[in-house]
PDB file of C-alpha atoms in Angstrom:
ATOM      1  CA  GLN A 187       0.000   0.000   0.000  1.00 80.00           C
ATOM      2  CA  TYR A 188       2.725   2.447   0.957  1.00 79.00           C
ATOM      3  CA  PHE A 189       4.499   2.328  -2.407  1.00 82.00           C
ATOM      4  CA  ALA A 190       1.307   2.148  -4.473  1.00 87.00           C
ATOM      5  CA  GLU A 191       0.076   5.398  -2.940  1.00 87.00           C
ATOM      6  CA  LYS A 192       3.280   7.220  -3.899  1.00 84.00           C
ATOM      7  CA  LEU A 193       2.088   7.323  -7.535  1.00 87.00           C
ATOM      8  CA  THR A 194      -1.029   8.754  -9.145  1.00 87.00           C
ATOM      9  CA  ASP A 195      -1.323   5.709 -11.439  1.00 90.00           C
ATOM     10  CA  SER A 196       0.532   2.616 -12.614  1.00 95.00           C
ATOM     11  CA  GLY A 197       2.087   4.432 -15.576  1.00 94.00           C
ATOM     12  CA  GLY A 198       0.215   2.191 -18.003  1.00 95.00           C
ATOM     13  CA  VAL A 199       1.730  -0.960 -16.499  1.00 97.00           C
ATOM     14  CA  TYR A 200      -0.528  -3.996 -16.098  1.00 97.00           C
ATOM     15  CA  VAL A 201       0.279  -7.217 -14.285  1.00 97.00           C
ATOM     16  CA  VAL A 202      -1.709 -10.251 -15.375  1.00 97.00           C
ATOM     17  CA  PRO A 203      -1.053 -12.822 -12.632  1.00 94.00           C
ATOM     18  CA  ALA A 204      -2.157 -15.828 -14.659  1.00 93.00           C
ATOM     19  CA  PHE A 205       0.654 -18.132 -13.603  1.00 90.00           C
ATOM     20  CA  THR A 206      -1.548 -21.211 -13.960  1.00 89.00           C
ATOM     21  CA  GLY A 207      -4.003 -19.761 -16.450  1.00 91.00           C
ATOM     22  CA  LEU A 208      -7.016 -17.502 -16.049  1.00 93.00           C
ATOM     23  CA  GLY A 209     -10.035 -18.648 -14.090  1.00 93.00           C
ATOM     24  CA  ALA A 210     -13.480 -17.067 -14.106  1.00 93.00           C
ATOM     25  CA  PRO A 211     -14.803 -15.573 -16.251  1.00 95.00           C
ATOM     26  CA  TYR A 212     -12.195 -16.464 -18.905  1.00 94.00           C
ATOM     27  CA  TRP A 213     -11.521 -20.131 -18.156  1.00 94.00           C
ATOM     28  CA  ASP A 214      -8.353 -20.129 -20.230  1.00 93.00           C
ATOM     29  CA  MET A 215      -5.730 -22.433 -18.781  1.00 93.00           C
ATOM     30  CA  HIS A 216      -3.380 -21.566 -21.666  1.00 92.00           C
ATOM     31  CA  THR A 217      -2.945 -17.979 -20.502  1.00 92.00           C
ATOM     32  CA  ARG A 218       0.306 -17.152 -18.736  1.00 92.00           C
ATOM     33  CA  GLY A 219       1.243 -14.351 -16.398  1.00 95.00           C
ATOM     34  CA  ALA A 220       2.785 -11.210 -17.809  1.00 96.00           C
ATOM     35  CA  VAL A 221       3.808  -7.663 -17.085  1.00 97.00           C
ATOM     36  CA  LEU A 222       2.833  -5.332 -19.911  1.00 97.00           C
ATOM     37  CA  GLY A 223       3.273  -1.640 -20.639  1.00 97.00           C
ATOM     38  CA  LEU A 224       6.824  -1.290 -19.351  1.00 97.00           C
ATOM     39  CA  SER A 225       8.786   1.771 -20.393  1.00 96.00           C
ATOM     40  CA  ARG A 226      12.056   3.479 -19.442  1.00 96.00           C
ATOM     41  CA  GLY A 227      10.166   5.357 -16.758  1.00 95.00           C
ATOM     42  CA  THR A 228       8.767   2.243 -15.112  1.00 97.00           C
ATOM     43  CA  GLY A 229       9.994   1.688 -11.579  1.00 95.00           C
ATOM     44  CA  ALA A 230       9.376  -0.718  -8.742  1.00 95.00           C
ATOM     45  CA  LYS A 231       6.488   1.396  -7.428  1.00 96.00           C
ATOM     46  CA  HIS A 232       4.696   1.043 -10.778  1.00 96.00           C
ATOM     47  CA  LEU A 233       5.030  -2.735 -10.601  1.00 96.00           C
ATOM     48  CA  ILE A 234       3.778  -2.837  -7.010  1.00 96.00           C
ATOM     49  CA  ARG A 235       0.814  -0.659  -7.854  1.00 96.00           C
ATOM     50  CA  ALA A 236       0.014  -2.645 -11.019  1.00 97.00           C
ATOM     51  CA  ALA A 237       0.119  -5.902  -9.046  1.00 97.00           C
ATOM     52  CA  LEU A 238      -2.360  -4.538  -6.488  1.00 97.00           C
ATOM     53  CA  GLU A 239      -4.562  -3.113  -9.219  1.00 97.00           C
ATOM     54  CA  SER A 240      -4.689  -6.530 -10.910  1.00 97.00           C
ATOM     55  CA  VAL A 241      -6.622  -7.883  -7.917  1.00 97.00           C
ATOM     56  CA  ALA A 242      -9.300  -5.242  -8.467  1.00 98.00           C
ATOM     57  CA  TYR A 243      -9.439  -5.857 -12.215  1.00 98.00           C
ATOM     58  CA  GLN A 244      -9.847  -9.605 -11.748  1.00 97.00           C
ATOM     59  CA  THR A 245     -12.569  -9.050  -9.163  1.00 96.00           C
ATOM     60  CA  ASN A 246     -14.327  -6.674 -11.537  1.00 97.00           C
ATOM     61  CA  ASP A 247     -14.254  -9.307 -14.291  1.00 97.00           C
ATOM     62  CA  VAL A 248     -15.940 -11.860 -12.027  1.00 96.00           C
ATOM     63  CA  ILE A 249     -18.495  -9.365 -10.719  1.00 96.00           C
ATOM     64  CA  ARG A 250     -19.470  -8.314 -14.248  1.00 96.00           C
ATOM     65  CA  ALA A 251     -20.017 -11.968 -15.185  1.00 95.00           C
ATOM     66  CA  MET A 252     -22.151 -12.471 -12.065  1.00 95.00           C
ATOM     67  CA  GLU A 253     -24.158  -9.327 -12.818  1.00 95.00           C
ATOM     68  CA  ALA A 254     -24.970 -10.666 -16.266  1.00 94.00           C
ATOM     69  CA  ASP A 255     -26.792 -13.507 -14.487  1.00 93.00           C
ATOM     70  CA  MET A 256     -28.109 -11.789 -11.367  1.00 93.00           C
ATOM     71  CA  GLY A 257     -28.436  -8.056 -12.025  1.00 92.00           C
ATOM     72  CA  ALA A 258     -26.516  -5.074 -10.685  1.00 91.00           C
ATOM     73  CA  LEU A 259     -24.458  -5.278  -7.519  1.00 90.00           C
ATOM     74  CA  ARG A 260     -25.578  -2.770  -4.878  1.00 90.00           C
ATOM     75  CA  ALA A 261     -22.547  -3.028  -2.589  1.00 92.00           C
ATOM     76  CA  LEU A 262     -19.685  -5.402  -1.903  1.00 95.00           C
ATOM     77  CA  ARG A 263     -18.649  -6.700   1.490  1.00 94.00           C
ATOM     78  CA  VAL A 264     -15.014  -7.701   1.767  1.00 95.00           C
ATOM     79  CA  ASP A 265     -12.915  -9.653   4.227  1.00 93.00           C
ATOM     80  CA  GLY A 266      -9.583 -11.430   4.528  1.00 92.00           C
ATOM     81  CA  GLY A 267      -6.015 -10.219   4.338  1.00 92.00           C
ATOM     82  CA  ALA A 268      -6.341  -8.123   1.169  1.00 94.00           C
ATOM     83  CA  ALA A 269      -9.215  -6.187   2.731  1.00 95.00           C
ATOM     84  CA  ALA A 270      -6.719  -4.578   5.120  1.00 95.00           C
ATOM     85  CA  ASN A 271      -5.145  -2.699   2.216  1.00 96.00           C
ATOM     86  CA  ASP A 272      -6.872   0.691   2.021  1.00 97.00           C
ATOM     87  CA  PHE A 273      -5.366   1.489  -1.378  1.00 97.00           C
ATOM     88  CA  LEU A 274      -6.686  -1.762  -2.864  1.00 97.00           C
ATOM     89  CA  MET A 275     -10.145  -1.338  -1.344  1.00 98.00           C
ATOM     90  CA  GLN A 276     -10.482   2.211  -2.699  1.00 98.00           C
ATOM     91  CA  PHE A 277      -9.200   1.177  -6.135  1.00 98.00           C
ATOM     92  CA  GLN A 278     -11.607  -1.782  -6.078  1.00 98.00           C
ATOM     93  CA  SER A 279     -14.506   0.542  -5.305  1.00 98.00           C
ATOM     94  CA  ASP A 280     -13.424   2.826  -8.144  1.00 98.00           C
ATOM     95  CA  ILE A 281     -13.040   0.032 -10.694  1.00 98.00           C
ATOM     96  CA  ILE A 282     -16.281  -1.818  -9.915  1.00 97.00           C
ATOM     97  CA  HIS A 283     -17.994   1.552  -9.380  1.00 96.00           C
ATOM     98  CA  THR A 284     -19.679   0.243  -6.259  1.00 96.00           C
ATOM     99  CA  THR A 285     -19.588   0.894  -2.538  1.00 97.00           C
ATOM    100  CA  ILE A 286     -17.367  -1.456  -0.559  1.00 98.00           C
ATOM    101  CA  ARG A 287     -18.049  -2.265   3.078  1.00 97.00           C
ATOM    102  CA  ARG A 288     -15.203  -3.618   5.223  1.00 96.00           C
ATOM    103  CA  PRO A 289     -16.120  -5.154   8.592  1.00 95.00           C
ATOM    104  CA  MET A 290     -14.368  -4.600  11.903  1.00 93.00           C
ATOM    105  CA  ILE A 291     -13.574  -8.311  12.031  1.00 90.00           C
ATOM    106  CA  ARG A 292     -11.850  -9.169   8.764  1.00 89.00           C
ATOM    107  CA  GLU A 293     -11.460 -12.928   9.158  1.00 88.00           C
ATOM    108  CA  THR A 294     -15.124 -13.698   8.686  1.00 87.00           C
ATOM    109  CA  THR A 295     -14.655 -17.246   7.418  1.00 85.00           C
ATOM    110  CA  ALA A 296     -13.470 -18.398  10.844  1.00 88.00           C
ATOM    111  CA  LEU A 297     -16.035 -16.159  12.500  1.00 89.00           C
ATOM    112  CA  GLY A 298     -18.799 -17.684  10.373  1.00 90.00           C
ATOM    113  CA  ALA A 299     -17.817 -21.171  11.500  1.00 92.00           C
ATOM    114  CA  ALA A 300     -17.939 -19.982  15.121  1.00 93.00           C
ATOM    115  CA  TYR A 301     -21.333 -18.371  14.558  1.00 93.00           C
ATOM    116  CA  LEU A 302     -22.714 -21.590  13.072  1.00 93.00           C
ATOM    117  CA  ALA A 303     -21.394 -23.589  16.011  1.00 95.00           C
ATOM    118  CA  GLY A 304     -23.023 -21.072  18.354  1.00 94.00           C
ATOM    119  CA  LEU A 305     -26.274 -21.308  16.415  1.00 93.00           C
ATOM    120  CA  ALA A 306     -26.214 -25.100  16.693  1.00 94.00           C
ATOM    121  CA  THR A 307     -25.569 -24.987  20.451  1.00 95.00           C
ATOM    122  CA  GLY A 308     -28.066 -22.244  21.288  1.00 94.00           C
ATOM    123  CA  VAL A 309     -25.678 -19.328  21.802  1.00 94.00           C
ATOM    124  CA  TRP A 310     -27.526 -17.534  18.995  1.00 93.00           C
ATOM    125  CA  ASN A 311     -31.276 -17.828  18.480  1.00 93.00           C
ATOM    126  CA  ASP A 312     -31.357 -17.276  14.720  1.00 94.00           C
ATOM    127  CA  LEU A 313     -29.497 -15.874  11.724  1.00 93.00           C
ATOM    128  CA  ASP A 314     -30.919 -12.394  12.282  1.00 94.00           C
ATOM    129  CA  GLU A 315     -29.232 -12.252  15.672  1.00 93.00           C
ATOM    130  CA  ILE A 316     -25.935 -13.208  14.032  1.00 93.00           C
ATOM    131  CA  ARG A 317     -26.401 -10.593  11.286  1.00 90.00           C
ATOM    132  CA  GLU A 318     -26.735  -7.927  13.980  1.00 92.00           C
ATOM    133  CA  GLN A 319     -23.157  -8.688  15.099  1.00 90.00           C
ATOM    134  CA  TRP A 320     -21.675  -7.356  11.841  1.00 89.00           C
ATOM    135  CA  THR A 321     -20.126  -3.919  12.310  1.00 93.00           C
ATOM    136  CA  LEU A 322     -18.659  -1.605   9.712  1.00 95.00           C
ATOM    137  CA  ASP A 323     -14.988  -0.649   9.919  1.00 96.00           C
ATOM    138  CA  LYS A 324     -14.722   1.414   6.752  1.00 97.00           C
ATOM    139  CA  LEU A 325     -16.842   2.367   3.782  1.00 97.00           C
ATOM    140  CA  TYR A 326     -15.254   2.968   0.373  1.00 98.00           C
ATOM    141  CA  THR A 327     -17.167   4.824  -2.313  1.00 98.00           C
ATOM    142  CA  PRO A 328     -16.150   5.365  -5.952  1.00 98.00           C
ATOM    143  CA  GLN A 329     -13.950   8.466  -6.351  1.00 98.00           C
ATOM    144  CA  MET A 330     -12.341   7.915  -9.770  1.00 97.00           C
ATOM    145  CA  SER A 331     -13.636   9.794 -12.784  1.00 97.00           C
ATOM    146  CA  GLU A 332     -15.497   7.704 -15.343  1.00 97.00           C
ATOM    147  CA  GLU A 333     -12.943   8.682 -17.996  1.00 98.00           C
ATOM    148  CA  ILE A 334      -9.996   7.331 -16.001  1.00 97.00           C
ATOM    149  CA  ARG A 335     -11.955   4.249 -14.954  1.00 98.00           C
ATOM    150  CA  GLU A 336     -12.803   3.422 -18.569  1.00 98.00           C
ATOM    151  CA  ARG A 337      -9.199   4.024 -19.678  1.00 97.00           C
ATOM    152  CA  ASN A 338      -7.920   1.693 -16.952  1.00 98.00           C
ATOM    153  CA  LEU A 339     -10.424  -1.012 -17.860  1.00 98.00           C
ATOM    154  CA  ARG A 340      -9.539  -0.738 -21.565  1.00 98.00           C
ATOM    155  CA  GLY A 341      -5.865  -1.195 -20.647  1.00 98.00           C
ATOM    156  CA  TRP A 342      -6.710  -4.251 -18.561  1.00 98.00           C
ATOM    157  CA  ASP A 343      -8.791  -5.761 -21.356  1.00 97.00           C
ATOM    158  CA  LYS A 344      -5.942  -5.117 -23.782  1.00 97.00           C
ATOM    159  CA  ALA A 345      -3.464  -6.813 -21.431  1.00 97.00           C
ATOM    160  CA  ILE A 346      -5.752  -9.829 -21.028  1.00 96.00           C
ATOM    161  CA  GLY A 347      -6.121 -10.060 -24.804  1.00 95.00           C
ATOM    162  CA  ARG A 348      -2.344 -10.132 -25.233  1.00 95.00           C
ATOM    163  CA  VAL A 349      -1.768 -13.084 -22.906  1.00 94.00           C
ATOM    164  CA  GLN A 350      -4.777 -15.279 -23.579  1.00 92.00           C
ATOM    165  CA  HIS A 351      -4.062 -18.601 -25.282  1.00 89.00           C
ATOM    166  CA  TRP A 352      -0.317 -18.023 -24.823  1.00 88.00           C
ATOM    167  CA  GLU A 353       0.432 -21.737 -24.860  1.00 84.00           C
ATOM    168  CA  ASP A 354      -1.550 -22.167 -28.102  1.00 74.00           C
ATOM    169  CA  ARG A 355       0.643 -19.743 -30.072  1.00 60.00           C
TER     170      ARG A 355
END
């Protein structure tokens, strides 16, 4: 996060972390990872930022595929280690153009298992009582201009297009 925030953008650098292929929504196991858009001015901070941004781009790709089946996303709740990165969460909100809600307790998978055990043993009366335990840590709202967002997404799509079917070539 520290280095990524030292720049205003990735300098046109895109990291496609497809080391074992691309999963959803591409399902292309012949894709390979790549770093694209390097120039003489590219530095380590650009690579760090581009790597973080790639998480948001991949998430956006999956969300757009889900929306095609289910309709528009109203908000996204996040958890886990990556959710601790404020830069990534803000960039994610900007790229998916949706509000992101991060909980106080970020390891909700383990917490969910504990809640279910408590539900089974009578600690909790019902799912509504468990839902009431969720508390907001931070809310991220889209801040990026639509022009920059579209330019970034076009760059990502171009990068994906360059590395797809790499093994087939």
